Each structure stands twice: as C-alpha cells, then as structure tokens.
Coordinates of C-alpha atoms in Angstrom, one line a residue:
M1 CA -4.8 -20.3 12.9
P2 CA -3.8 -16.8 14.3
T3 CA -5.2 -15.7 18.0
I4 CA -6.6 -12.4 18.4
T5 CA -5.1 -10.9 22.1
L6 CA -6.6 -8.0 22.7
P7 CA -5.7 -5.5 25.9
F8 CA -8.5 -6.4 27.8
N9 CA -10.7 -9.0 28.9
L10 CA -14.3 -9.6 26.7
C11 CA -16.8 -9.5 29.1
N12 CA -19.1 -13.3 29.1
T13 CA -22.1 -11.7 31.1
I14 CA -23.4 -9.3 28.6
D15 CA -27.0 -10.1 27.4
W16 CA -26.6 -9.4 23.5
T17 CA -29.7 -10.5 22.6
D18 CA -31.8 -8.5 24.7
T19 CA -32.9 -6.5 21.9
D20 CA -35.7 -4.5 23.8
V21 CA -32.2 -2.1 25.2
S22 CA -31.1 0.4 23.0
P23 CA -27.5 1.1 22.4
Q24 CA -28.4 4.7 23.8
E25 CA -30.0 3.0 27.2
R26 CA -26.5 0.8 27.0
L27 CA -24.0 3.5 26.3
G28 CA -25.5 6.9 26.9
S29 CA -25.4 9.8 24.6
L30 CA -22.8 9.5 22.0
P31 CA -21.4 12.3 19.3
G32 CA -23.4 12.0 16.3
E33 CA -21.3 10.0 13.7
L34 CA -20.5 7.5 16.5
Q35 CA -24.1 6.9 17.4
K36 CA -25.0 6.2 13.5
A37 CA -22.5 4.0 13.5
V38 CA -23.4 1.9 16.5
N39 CA -26.7 2.2 15.6
E40 CA -26.1 0.5 12.1
Y41 CA -23.1 -2.3 13.5
P42 CA -24.1 -4.4 16.5
H43 CA -20.6 -5.6 16.3
L44 CA -19.1 -2.0 17.2
F45 CA -21.9 -1.7 19.8
A46 CA -20.6 -4.7 21.4
Y47 CA -17.2 -4.0 21.1
L48 CA -17.9 -0.5 23.2
M49 CA -19.9 -2.3 25.7
N50 CA -16.9 -4.1 26.3
L51 CA -14.5 -1.4 26.9
V52 CA -17.3 0.2 29.4
Q53 CA -17.0 -3.1 31.4
A54 CA -13.4 -2.8 31.1
K55 CA -13.3 0.8 32.5
I56 CA -12.0 2.0 29.3
S57 CA -13.5 5.7 27.9
I58 CA -15.7 5.5 25.0
P59 CA -12.9 6.6 22.1
E60 CA -13.0 9.3 19.6
Y61 CA -14.6 8.6 16.3
F62 CA -13.3 10.1 13.4
T63 CA -15.0 9.4 10.1
E64 CA -11.5 10.2 8.3
L65 CA -7.9 10.7 9.4
N66 CA -5.9 13.7 9.3
R67 CA -2.2 14.4 10.0
T68 CA -2.5 16.3 12.5
L69 CA -3.7 13.2 14.9
A70 CA 0.0 12.0 14.6
A71 CA 0.5 14.9 17.5
K72 CA -1.9 13.1 20.1
K73 CA 0.2 11.6 22.7
E74 CA -2.6 9.7 24.2
L75 CA -4.4 7.7 21.5
N76 CA -7.9 6.2 22.3
L77 CA -9.9 6.8 18.7
I78 CA -11.7 4.5 16.3
Y79 CA -12.3 5.0 12.4
P80 CA -14.0 3.0 9.8
I81 CA -12.6 1.0 7.2
K82 CA -14.9 1.7 4.4
N83 CA -17.0 -0.3 2.2
A84 CA -15.7 -3.3 4.6
G85 CA -18.1 -3.1 7.5
S86 CA -15.1 -3.4 10.1
F87 CA -13.7 -0.9 12.2
V88 CA -10.0 0.1 13.7
H89 CA -9.3 1.0 17.1
I90 CA -6.1 2.8 17.9
F91 CA -5.4 2.5 21.5
S92 CA -2.3 3.9 23.4
D93 CA -0.5 1.0 25.5
E94 CA 1.3 2.4 28.4
S95 CA 3.7 -0.2 29.2
G96 CA 4.5 -0.8 25.6
D97 CA 6.7 1.3 22.9
R98 CA 3.9 0.7 20.5
S99 CA 0.0 1.5 20.7
F100 CA -2.3 -1.2 20.1
Y101 CA -3.9 -1.3 16.2
I102 CA -7.1 -3.2 17.1
P103 CA -9.3 -4.5 14.1
I104 CA -13.0 -4.4 15.3
E105 CA -15.0 -7.1 12.8
P106 CA -18.2 -8.9 13.5
T107 CA -16.1 -11.8 14.8
T108 CA -14.1 -9.6 17.4
T109 CA -16.8 -10.0 20.2
M110 CA -18.6 -12.9 19.0
D111 CA -17.0 -16.2 18.7
V112 CA -18.5 -17.9 15.6
A113 CA -16.0 -20.7 14.8
S114 CA -18.5 -23.6 15.3
K115 CA -21.3 -21.8 13.2
V116 CA -18.8 -21.0 10.5
K117 CA -17.8 -24.8 10.3
E118 CA -21.3 -25.9 10.5
V119 CA -22.3 -23.7 7.7
D120 CA -19.1 -24.8 5.8
D121 CA -20.5 -28.5 6.5
A122 CA -23.9 -27.8 5.5
C123 CA -22.5 -26.2 2.2
I124 CA -20.4 -29.5 1.2
A125 CA -23.7 -31.5 2.2
I126 CA -25.6 -30.3 -0.5
S127 CA -22.8 -29.0 -3.1
Y128 CA -24.7 -31.0 -5.7
D129 CA -27.5 -28.7 -5.3
F130 CA -24.9 -25.2 -6.0
T131 CA -24.1 -24.1 -9.2
G132 CA -20.5 -23.6 -9.8
I133 CA -19.0 -20.2 -9.2
D134 CA -17.9 -18.4 -12.4
P135 CA -14.7 -16.5 -11.8
N136 CA -15.7 -14.0 -14.1
Q137 CA -18.9 -13.3 -11.7
E138 CA -19.1 -11.8 -8.4
K139 CA -17.8 -14.4 -6.1
E140 CA -18.9 -12.6 -3.0
R141 CA -22.9 -12.6 -4.0
K142 CA -22.7 -16.5 -4.6
L143 CA -21.1 -17.1 -1.3
L144 CA -23.9 -15.1 0.4
E145 CA -26.4 -17.0 -1.5
Y146 CA -25.4 -20.1 -0.1
V147 CA -25.1 -18.9 3.5
E148 CA -28.6 -17.9 3.1
K149 CA -29.3 -21.4 1.9
V150 CA -28.4 -23.2 4.6
T151 CA -29.1 -21.0 7.4
T152 CA -32.4 -20.2 9.5
I153 CA -32.7 -17.1 11.6
E154 CA -33.3 -17.5 15.5
N155 CA -34.6 -15.0 17.8
R156 CA -33.0 -16.4 20.7
S157 CA -34.9 -13.7 23.3
K158 CA -38.2 -15.1 21.8
H159 CA -36.9 -18.5 21.1
Q160 CA -38.8 -18.2 17.8
Y161 CA -37.5 -19.1 14.0
S162 CA -38.4 -16.4 11.5
D163 CA -38.2 -18.8 9.0
K164 CA -41.7 -20.3 9.0
S165 CA -41.0 -24.0 7.3
S166 CA -39.9 -26.6 9.3
K167 CA -36.6 -27.1 10.8
I168 CA -35.7 -29.7 8.2
T169 CA -35.8 -29.3 4.6
K170 CA -36.6 -32.5 2.1
F171 CA -34.9 -32.2 -1.7
P172 CA -37.1 -35.1 -3.3
F173 CA -34.7 -34.8 -6.3
L174 CA -31.6 -36.0 -3.9
K175 CA -30.5 -39.2 -3.8
K176 CA -31.8 -41.5 -1.0
K177 CA -34.0 -38.6 0.0
K178 CA -31.2 -36.9 2.3
A179 CA -32.4 -34.2 4.4
M180 CA -31.0 -30.9 4.8
V181 CA -30.6 -29.6 8.6
K182 CA -30.5 -25.6 8.5
V183 CA -27.8 -24.2 11.0
K184 CA -29.4 -22.0 13.6
V185 CA -28.4 -18.6 13.9
T186 CA -29.4 -15.4 15.4
P187 CA -29.4 -12.3 13.3
N188 CA -25.7 -11.1 14.6
E189 CA -24.5 -14.4 14.2
L190 CA -25.6 -14.7 10.5
E191 CA -23.8 -11.2 9.9
A192 CA -20.9 -12.5 11.4
V193 CA -20.7 -16.0 9.7
K194 CA -21.1 -14.0 6.5
Y195 CA -18.5 -11.8 7.4
S196 CA -16.4 -14.5 7.7
F197 CA -16.8 -16.6 5.0
L198 CA -16.1 -13.9 2.5
R199 CA -13.0 -12.8 4.6
D200 CA -11.6 -16.2 5.0
K201 CA -12.5 -17.7 1.3
I202 CA -11.9 -14.9 -0.9
G203 CA -10.1 -12.5 1.5
L204 CA -6.7 -13.1 3.1
D205 CA -8.4 -14.1 6.6
V206 CA -7.3 -12.1 9.4
L207 CA -5.1 -9.9 7.4
Q208 CA -8.3 -8.8 5.3
P209 CA -9.3 -5.6 7.3
L210 CA -5.7 -4.7 6.9
I211 CA -5.4 -5.1 3.2
E212 CA -8.6 -3.1 3.1
D213 CA -7.4 0.1 5.7
P214 CA -5.7 2.7 3.5
Y215 CA -4.0 4.1 6.0
I216 CA -1.7 0.9 6.4
E217 CA 1.4 1.2 4.5
D218 CA 3.3 -2.0 5.7
I219 CA 2.1 -5.4 7.4
S220 CA 5.0 -7.3 9.3
C221 CA 5.1 -10.3 10.6
S222 CA 8.5 -10.9 11.8
G223 CA 7.8 -14.4 13.4
M224 CA 6.2 -15.8 16.3
G225 CA 4.2 -13.2 18.1
N226 CA 2.7 -10.3 17.2
I227 CA 1.7 -8.7 13.5
F228 CA 2.8 -5.1 13.2
I229 CA 1.5 -2.3 11.1
E230 CA 3.3 0.6 9.7
H231 CA 0.5 3.2 9.8
K232 CA 0.3 6.3 7.7
I233 CA -0.5 8.8 10.6
F234 CA 0.4 6.7 14.0
K235 CA 3.7 4.9 12.5
S236 CA 4.7 1.8 14.2
L237 CA 1.8 -0.2 15.7
R238 CA 1.5 -3.6 17.3
S239 CA -1.7 -5.6 15.9
T240 CA -3.8 -7.7 18.0
I241 CA -3.1 -10.3 15.7
T242 CA -0.5 -13.0 17.2
F243 CA 1.2 -16.4 16.5
S244 CA 1.7 -18.5 19.4
D245 CA 2.6 -21.7 17.7
F246 CA 5.5 -22.6 15.1
E247 CA 3.1 -25.2 13.4
E248 CA 0.1 -22.6 13.3
L249 CA 2.3 -19.7 11.8
D250 CA 3.6 -22.2 9.1
D251 CA -0.1 -23.3 8.1
F252 CA -0.9 -19.7 8.0
V253 CA 2.0 -19.0 5.6
I254 CA 1.5 -21.8 3.5
R255 CA -2.2 -21.0 3.0
L256 CA -1.3 -17.4 2.1
A257 CA 1.4 -18.5 -0.4
E258 CA -1.3 -21.0 -2.2
R259 CA -4.4 -18.1 -2.2
I260 CA -1.6 -15.8 -3.7
K261 CA -0.8 -18.8 -6.4
K262 CA 2.9 -18.6 -5.0
P263 CA 3.3 -21.9 -3.0
V264 CA 6.3 -22.1 -0.6
T265 CA 8.3 -25.3 0.5
Y266 CA 11.2 -26.4 2.2
K267 CA 12.9 -26.7 -1.0
N268 CA 11.8 -23.6 -2.1
P269 CA 11.1 -21.1 1.0
I270 CA 10.9 -17.9 -0.5
A271 CA 7.9 -16.3 -2.7
D272 CA 7.4 -12.6 -3.9
A273 CA 3.9 -11.8 -5.4
T274 CA 1.5 -8.9 -6.0
L275 CA -1.8 -9.2 -4.3
P276 CA -5.2 -8.4 -6.1
D277 CA -4.9 -4.6 -5.1
G278 CA -1.4 -4.3 -5.9
S279 CA 0.2 -4.5 -2.8
R280 CA 3.5 -6.5 -2.7
I281 CA 3.9 -9.5 -0.4
N282 CA 7.2 -11.4 0.5
I283 CA 7.1 -14.7 2.1
V284 CA 10.0 -16.7 3.8
F285 CA 8.8 -20.3 4.9
G286 CA 10.4 -22.5 8.0
R287 CA 12.4 -22.0 10.4
D288 CA 15.6 -23.9 8.4
V289 CA 16.0 -20.1 6.8
S290 CA 14.4 -18.4 9.5
K291 CA 14.9 -18.7 13.1
R292 CA 11.7 -17.2 14.6
G293 CA 9.8 -18.9 12.4
S294 CA 8.2 -18.5 9.2
N295 CA 7.6 -14.7 8.2
F296 CA 5.8 -12.4 5.4
S297 CA 5.8 -8.7 4.6
I298 CA 3.1 -6.8 2.7
R299 CA 3.8 -3.5 1.3
K300 CA 0.5 -1.6 0.6
F301 CA 0.0 0.6 -2.3
S302 CA -2.8 2.9 -2.7
E303 CA -5.2 2.8 -6.2
V304 CA -3.9 6.4 -6.8
P305 CA -0.8 7.5 -6.4
L306 CA 0.0 10.4 -4.1
S307 CA 0.4 13.7 -6.4
I308 CA 3.6 15.9 -5.9
F309 CA 1.6 18.7 -3.9
E310 CA 0.4 15.7 -1.5
I311 CA 3.9 14.7 -0.9
A312 CA 5.1 18.8 -0.8
D313 CA 2.5 18.6 2.2
F314 CA 4.4 16.1 3.8
G315 CA 7.3 18.3 3.2
T316 CA 9.8 15.7 1.4
V317 CA 10.3 18.3 -1.6
N318 CA 9.4 21.8 -2.0
Y319 CA 7.9 24.1 -5.0
Q320 CA 11.3 24.7 -6.3
I321 CA 12.5 20.9 -6.3
L322 CA 9.4 20.0 -8.3
A323 CA 9.8 22.8 -11.0
Y324 CA 13.5 21.7 -11.3
L325 CA 12.1 18.0 -11.5
Y326 CA 9.6 19.2 -14.3
L327 CA 12.0 21.0 -16.3
A328 CA 14.5 17.9 -16.3
I329 CA 11.8 15.3 -16.9
N330 CA 9.9 17.4 -19.6
N331 CA 13.0 18.0 -21.9
G332 CA 14.4 14.5 -22.0
M333 CA 16.6 14.6 -19.0
N334 CA 17.8 10.9 -17.4
V335 CA 16.9 10.7 -14.0
F336 CA 17.1 8.0 -10.9
V337 CA 15.4 8.5 -7.7
A338 CA 17.8 6.6 -4.8
G339 CA 17.9 5.8 -1.3
E340 CA 17.3 3.2 1.5
S341 CA 14.0 1.0 1.7
A342 CA 11.2 2.7 3.1
S343 CA 12.5 6.0 2.1
G344 CA 9.8 6.9 -0.7
K345 CA 11.2 6.6 -3.7
T346 CA 8.6 4.6 -5.5
A347 CA 6.0 7.2 -4.2
L348 CA 8.0 9.9 -5.8
I349 CA 8.6 8.5 -8.8
N350 CA 4.9 7.8 -9.5
A351 CA 4.2 11.3 -8.4
I352 CA 6.7 12.8 -10.9
T353 CA 5.5 10.9 -13.6
T354 CA 2.7 13.6 -14.3
F355 CA 5.5 15.7 -15.7
I356 CA 6.2 13.6 -18.6
S357 CA 4.9 14.8 -21.9
P358 CA 1.1 13.4 -22.2
T359 CA 1.6 12.4 -25.6
A360 CA 4.8 10.0 -24.9
K361 CA 5.3 6.4 -25.4
I362 CA 5.9 5.1 -21.8
I363 CA 7.2 1.7 -21.3
T364 CA 8.0 0.4 -17.6
I365 CA 9.9 -2.7 -16.4
E366 CA 9.7 -3.8 -12.9
D367 CA 10.0 -7.3 -11.0
T368 CA 6.7 -6.4 -9.4
P369 CA 4.1 -4.1 -10.6
E370 CA 4.6 -0.9 -8.2
L371 CA 4.8 1.9 -10.6
Q372 CA 1.4 3.5 -11.4
I373 CA 1.7 5.7 -14.6
P374 CA -1.2 8.1 -16.0
Q375 CA -0.4 8.3 -19.4
N376 CA -2.8 6.4 -21.8
N377 CA 0.1 5.1 -24.2
W378 CA 1.8 2.9 -21.4
I379 CA 3.4 -0.4 -21.8
R380 CA 3.6 -1.9 -18.7
E381 CA 6.5 -5.2 -18.7
V382 CA 6.8 -7.4 -16.1
V383 CA 9.4 -9.9 -15.2
Q384 CA 8.3 -13.5 -15.5
T385 CA 10.4 -16.1 -13.4
T386 CA 10.3 -19.7 -13.9
K387 CA 9.7 -22.8 -11.7
A388 CA 11.9 -24.8 -13.7
V389 CA 15.2 -25.9 -12.7
D390 CA 17.3 -24.2 -15.5
A391 CA 16.5 -20.5 -16.2
N392 CA 15.9 -21.2 -19.9
G393 CA 12.1 -19.9 -19.7
A394 CA 12.5 -16.7 -17.3
V395 CA 12.1 -13.5 -18.7
T396 CA 14.6 -10.9 -16.8
M397 CA 14.7 -7.4 -16.7
F398 CA 17.7 -7.4 -19.1
D399 CA 15.9 -9.8 -21.9
L400 CA 12.6 -6.6 -21.2
L401 CA 14.7 -4.1 -21.4
K402 CA 16.0 -5.1 -24.5
A403 CA 13.0 -6.0 -25.9
A404 CA 12.1 -2.1 -25.2
L405 CA 14.5 -0.5 -27.2
R406 CA 12.7 -1.7 -30.2
Q407 CA 9.5 -0.3 -29.4
R408 CA 10.4 3.6 -30.0
P409 CA 9.4 4.7 -26.5
N410 CA 9.7 8.2 -25.5
E411 CA 10.6 7.2 -21.8
I412 CA 11.8 3.8 -20.0
I413 CA 11.1 4.0 -16.4
V414 CA 12.9 0.8 -14.6
G415 CA 11.1 0.0 -11.0
E416 CA 14.3 -0.8 -9.7
I417 CA 17.8 -1.3 -11.1
R418 CA 19.8 -4.2 -9.2
G419 CA 21.8 -6.2 -11.8
V420 CA 23.0 -6.4 -15.2
E421 CA 19.8 -4.7 -16.4
G422 CA 21.5 -1.6 -15.4
S423 CA 24.2 -1.3 -18.4
I424 CA 21.2 -2.1 -20.8
A425 CA 19.6 1.2 -19.3
F426 CA 23.0 3.2 -19.9
Q427 CA 22.9 1.8 -23.4
A428 CA 19.2 3.2 -23.9
M429 CA 20.3 6.6 -22.3
Q430 CA 23.2 6.9 -25.1
T431 CA 20.8 6.3 -27.9
G432 CA 18.8 9.0 -26.9
H433 CA 16.0 7.1 -24.8
S434 CA 15.2 9.0 -21.9
V435 CA 15.0 6.8 -18.8
M436 CA 13.9 7.1 -15.4
A437 CA 14.4 4.6 -12.3
T438 CA 14.8 3.6 -8.7
F439 CA 17.8 2.6 -7.0
H440 CA 18.9 1.2 -3.6
A441 CA 21.7 3.5 -2.5
A442 CA 22.0 6.4 0.3
S443 CA 24.0 8.9 -1.4
I444 CA 25.4 9.9 -4.8
E445 CA 28.5 8.2 -3.9
K446 CA 27.4 4.7 -2.9
L447 CA 24.9 5.3 -6.0
I448 CA 28.0 5.6 -8.4
Q449 CA 29.6 3.0 -6.8
R450 CA 27.2 0.7 -7.3
I451 CA 26.7 1.4 -11.0
T452 CA 30.1 1.1 -12.0
G453 CA 30.9 -1.9 -9.8
D454 CA 29.8 -5.6 -10.4
P455 CA 27.5 -7.0 -10.9
I456 CA 26.1 -3.8 -12.8
L457 CA 29.7 -2.7 -14.5
V458 CA 28.5 0.3 -16.1
P459 CA 32.2 2.0 -17.6
K460 CA 33.0 5.2 -15.6
T461 CA 32.7 7.0 -19.1
Y462 CA 29.3 6.4 -19.6
I463 CA 28.0 7.6 -15.9
D464 CA 27.5 11.6 -17.5
N465 CA 24.8 9.7 -19.3
L466 CA 22.9 9.8 -15.9
N467 CA 21.6 13.4 -15.7
V468 CA 19.9 13.6 -12.3
A469 CA 20.2 11.7 -8.7
V470 CA 17.5 12.5 -6.4
I471 CA 18.5 11.0 -2.9
M472 CA 15.9 10.4 -0.7
G473 CA 16.2 9.6 3.4
M474 CA 14.1 8.5 5.8
V475 CA 15.4 11.3 8.5
K476 CA 14.6 12.7 12.0
L477 CA 13.2 16.2 11.8
P478 CA 14.1 19.1 13.9
N479 CA 10.9 18.4 16.2
G480 CA 12.1 14.8 16.8
K481 CA 9.7 13.2 14.8
I482 CA 10.7 10.9 11.6
G483 CA 10.0 11.6 7.9
R484 CA 11.0 11.5 4.3
R485 CA 13.0 13.8 2.9
V486 CA 14.5 14.3 -0.6
T487 CA 17.9 14.8 1.3
N488 CA 19.9 15.7 -2.4
V489 CA 19.6 16.6 -5.9
S490 CA 22.5 16.3 -7.8
E491 CA 24.0 16.8 -11.1
I492 CA 26.3 14.1 -12.8
V493 CA 28.6 16.0 -15.2
G494 CA 31.0 13.5 -16.1
W495 CA 34.5 11.2 -15.2
D496 CA 37.5 13.2 -15.1
P497 CA 40.4 10.6 -16.3
S498 CA 43.2 13.2 -15.2
S499 CA 41.9 13.3 -11.4
E500 CA 40.2 9.7 -11.8
S501 CA 36.9 11.4 -9.8
F502 CA 33.5 12.5 -10.7
N503 CA 32.2 16.1 -11.2
I504 CA 29.2 16.5 -9.6
V505 CA 27.5 19.6 -8.8
E506 CA 24.7 20.0 -6.2
A507 CA 21.5 21.3 -7.1
F508 CA 19.5 21.0 -3.9
H509 CA 20.4 20.2 -0.6
W510 CA 18.1 19.4 2.7
D511 CA 19.2 21.4 5.9
E512 CA 18.3 19.1 9.0
A513 CA 18.8 21.9 11.4
T514 CA 16.1 23.9 9.9
D515 CA 14.2 21.3 7.6
T516 CA 14.5 23.6 4.7
F517 CA 15.9 22.9 1.2
D518 CA 18.8 25.2 -0.3
F519 CA 19.0 25.8 -3.8
T520 CA 23.0 25.4 -3.8
G521 CA 22.8 24.7 -7.5
Y522 CA 21.5 28.5 -7.9
M523 CA 23.7 30.1 -10.9
T524 CA 25.8 26.9 -11.0
S525 CA 23.9 24.0 -12.5
Y526 CA 25.1 22.7 -15.2
I527 CA 21.9 20.3 -16.4
L528 CA 20.0 23.7 -16.1
E529 CA 22.4 26.2 -17.9
S530 CA 24.1 23.6 -20.8
K531 CA 21.5 21.1 -21.0
I532 CA 17.6 22.3 -20.6
A533 CA 18.3 26.2 -21.6
P534 CA 19.3 25.2 -25.2
K535 CA 16.6 22.9 -25.4
L536 CA 13.8 25.7 -24.3
G537 CA 15.6 28.3 -26.8
I538 CA 17.7 30.3 -24.4
A539 CA 20.7 31.7 -25.9
S540 CA 23.9 30.7 -24.5
N541 CA 25.2 34.5 -23.4
N542 CA 21.9 34.5 -21.3
K543 CA 21.7 31.2 -20.1
Q544 CA 21.1 32.5 -16.4
K545 CA 17.4 33.0 -17.6
I546 CA 16.9 29.1 -17.2
Y547 CA 16.6 30.5 -13.1
F548 CA 14.2 32.7 -13.9
E549 CA 12.2 30.0 -15.8
L550 CA 12.3 27.7 -13.1
E551 CA 11.1 30.5 -10.2
K552 CA 8.1 31.0 -12.7
R553 CA 7.3 27.1 -12.5
A554 CA 7.9 27.1 -8.8
K555 CA 5.4 30.0 -8.3
V556 CA 2.8 28.4 -10.6
L557 CA 3.2 24.9 -8.9
S558 CA 2.6 27.0 -5.5
K559 CA -0.2 29.0 -6.8
L560 CA -2.2 25.8 -8.4
H561 CA -2.1 24.0 -4.9
Q562 CA -2.0 27.1 -2.4
E563 CA -4.5 29.1 -4.0
K564 CA -6.5 26.8 -6.6
G565 CA -6.3 23.7 -4.2
V566 CA -5.5 21.4 -6.9
T567 CA -4.2 18.6 -4.7
G568 CA -5.1 14.6 -6.1
F569 CA -2.7 13.0 -8.5
Y570 CA -5.3 13.1 -11.5
D571 CA -6.3 16.7 -10.6
V572 CA -2.7 17.5 -10.9
L573 CA -2.3 15.5 -14.2
E574 CA -5.0 16.9 -15.8
V575 CA -3.9 20.9 -15.0
L576 CA -0.4 20.4 -16.2
N577 CA -1.7 18.5 -19.6
K578 CA -3.8 21.6 -20.1
A579 CA -1.0 23.8 -19.5
Q580 CA 1.5 22.0 -21.6
R581 CA -1.1 21.9 -24.6
E582 CA -1.6 25.7 -24.2
G583 CA 1.8 26.0 -23.8
L584 CA 1.6 27.8 -20.6
F585 CA 3.8 25.6 -18.5

C-alpha cells in the first residue's frame, strides 16, 4: 500500500476522546465557514489540532476556489471536496520546488487499518447472512449496512457501549450456533471505517479524493516516490501519497488495473481505459519497461465541459476568433484543432461544438471517450480492441470512420487522428461531410507534414479539403506564468505543384509580447471570402461584407458574456441555439 507522508509529524498525545472540550476551546475563534466545517467533520478538527501542535498557522478556508488565488506566493489554504466528506490542504514547501497537496480524510489523523481488517473479517465470517449486492442498486448503501451490522459503538471517554445488547450476538439459524463478535469502535472510528470501506472497495483507494477533486486536471505517478498533481489553480503540486517500495507499487498498479477491468501483466504491460467519471487512465506495469517502477497517469475530464466563454476568460481565445470559428463550423468548414500534449485541444473542440447546428446529426469516433457533445442526435463510436493474438476481432478507427460514412451524418468528429484513419477522414471531406478532429502537431507546417507522411499518407492535392487549422500551445505569458493559447489559426488554400508548396493564409496570430491576438487575415481571408461569404448569400463584388458579419458576431458574443453574464456550457448552448432558430445569429 502507498503511504501518506505529511510535511509535519502527527501528534500522538492529543486526547481525541475528550468529548467535553469543544473545537472552539481547542482552536480558538475561527472564521464562520471553517468553524461550521470543523463542527461537522471531526477529522478536520483533528487535522487542524495537529497543525497547531506543529506550530503551523490555521489555513484560510475557501468553500470554492477562484483563479485569483494563483497569484498567492505563500500558500496555506483548505477547501472541501464536495459530497466526499474530505478536504484538501494546499501548503507551500519552502525547501521544495512544488507546494504540497494534502488530502484530509477521516483516516489522515486516525489509523483505523486494524479496525478495517476486523470489520472485513467480521463481514466475511457472516457473509452467508448478507444478501448479494445488486450492481444495479446502490452499492454504497449496502456496504454501509454491512459495516453497521458488524460494529458496535464504544464511547471510550465513559467506557460504555451505546448498544445495550450483549457483546456477543448469537444467530440460532447459523450452523454449529456460531456467534458473531461485533467490532468495538468509537463514533469517529466508525466514520473512518465507513469511509475506508467505500473508498477502497468502490473507489480507487487513496486516489479517490484526487479523482473527486474537481480542481485537478492530471494525476501522475512516475514510479517510486510521490504522486504529482496538475491543479487548475495552483498548477504542479506534490501530493503526500508516496510509494517507497517497488513491490507495493506493482501491487497497487495491478489492483488499479483490475479495478478498471484492464489487467496488466509482464506480457501485456500497458493498459488504456476510461474511469467511471470519464477520466482517461494509462498504466505501464513493471520495471522491465519502466525503470523507475510501474507508473500511471490519469487525465481528468469535467462532467460539464468548459464553455467558449470560460476559455475566453482564461485568455486562450478572443471573441473575434470565436466568431470566426462559429462562421467556419456553422457553414460546414472542416476544422482541425492541433497542438502538443496538454495544450487544451480537447477542451477547445468540446467548447466549439456549441457552434454546430442544433438539428445536426453528429458522429464522434474515439479510441478513449473524451468528447462531450451537447446535441441530442449524437452517435458515439468507440474503438474496440481485442486480447486475441491476431487483430481479427478489433474494431479500429478506420472501421468506424468507414461505417460513419454510411450513416449520413452532418458532422463527423474524430477524437484524435493518428494513423490510416486520417485518409478516410479526408475522403469524408471530399464527399461533402464536415469533419472536425484533434491532432498532435505543434505548427501548421508540422501538421501538414504528418498528414502527408507515413502512416496517414494523404495526397498533397487533397490537403485543401482541410479548411482551417487551429494551433494551440502551452506558452509562457508576458507575466512569466504558463498558459494555454491559440497561437495560430491558418487557412489551407491548396497545393501549388509548380512551386511544390502549400498556399496557406494566416487568419489569426498570437502576439507573445502583448498576449493579444492579431487578426492577420483581415481583408485577406480565403475561407471567409471564397467559402463562407457565398454560403451567406454575399455577392462576390461585396465579399468584404463578411468581415462585418464576423465583427457583428464577435460583438454579440462579447455582449452575451460581459453584459448578460452567460458563462456555463449549457447556458451558451441554449442561447446560441435559440439565436439560430430565430435567425439572429
């Protein structure tokens, strides 16, 4: 099992059983919300008492986090993981390069491992008295019932049991009249045992608080040592969850793989899967292929995608770019969102799906489900691999794309193009289907090189079927911080065989010195003037009117966000759909 290594020593001399002393008397006056949380959650009170004993000041308490907190130089704050009964302490490490991410669970300051083992054994001993757990019913409720059945409350300060019955309960219907000895626990121990049962038997063990934390983007175990966190506000953090032994790390990874029904072995050491919450997990097992020990990475996804306005708030795009993408997508242009890993490709493509007509039929094709499409007429296809030695039973992206062409979709969205399926995507474009996709490439030049090279091998003369390429990057901002930006939006005009080069028009460019976007394609945009303007009924001798249309939409989007306060993904979708139905946008 991994260990929890706190940046301070736990105090073993505090008498937690003294129920006559209130949290206020122990900790003094606390801010209202923190006081309320301490009164409700004894393990938070115990954790704060340990901080006091370690001469660490009481942290600030936030019920919700906001982006302004990223500017704090010294971090010492706590926030709740809602509906999980646990908290998180973000604490600066003066001697390290990362701050600490400390989950505060009922088990953090109370070692109940032996009690959990007793309860587990007691459940096993009378398992024939338990009804089976129906997978279609609530597993949590049944497990908690079992724990209640085999435990009895002991108030250690008064040395009494709350349960008035005999300590030994006899069941006459059991063979040989076996007796069940109930496990004696204090009220706080019972809560910790219940928490451990749910976390370890239904959740992902010590990773569960991290999975439930909505502010986490990535969870990374690089082998022996700490698990690292990529936080939406505080960026790279070091968790207190550590692995100090290769065998315990291997055992944990094996259990993790079995839990997600993707077992790993020395023969098949790599597994990719999707967790129940939609997060993507990759596992690499064994020191044969990973010299620092088994490793895993979890890429988390929100239940509700970021909206175009939330992405604009981050500075990733501006309203002009959004208006341009609206015109492109709503008028059937083919759009690729490209960039390096973790540059925000999936977040952007999810957000701009709100630009697709609400009456469109959409098919998404992915190897790992990540796309979240708001339209009702959505077919979601996922690659199916096979464990057989041959690949006859596999269903690949290539197969799914071919099938999609027979289903008369208005829009095909490919999660990520990597191989030969890219040529089918271009065939779909040629036959009039609108295609969107994500792609790993750091620039428009690299994107074209990959598309025309092995294994995709799209002929150069076909490249102009791709109308717009949006390039994203994780960049250093003028203030020294790291952020995600659309660094370039390019239009592909076509291949010039005489000069053996591609004609590309740059529509937008990010200025790294000022952190602003230049509309470099103003009055020179090939896609706006030659592709979209005719679709909107703009005469060829007045094609500059398309720029007025773009600016009009940019102003509408700005007004919706800045003045009307429209922000959430589904709020944006509702407003845009209504505007499209009424012909206003």
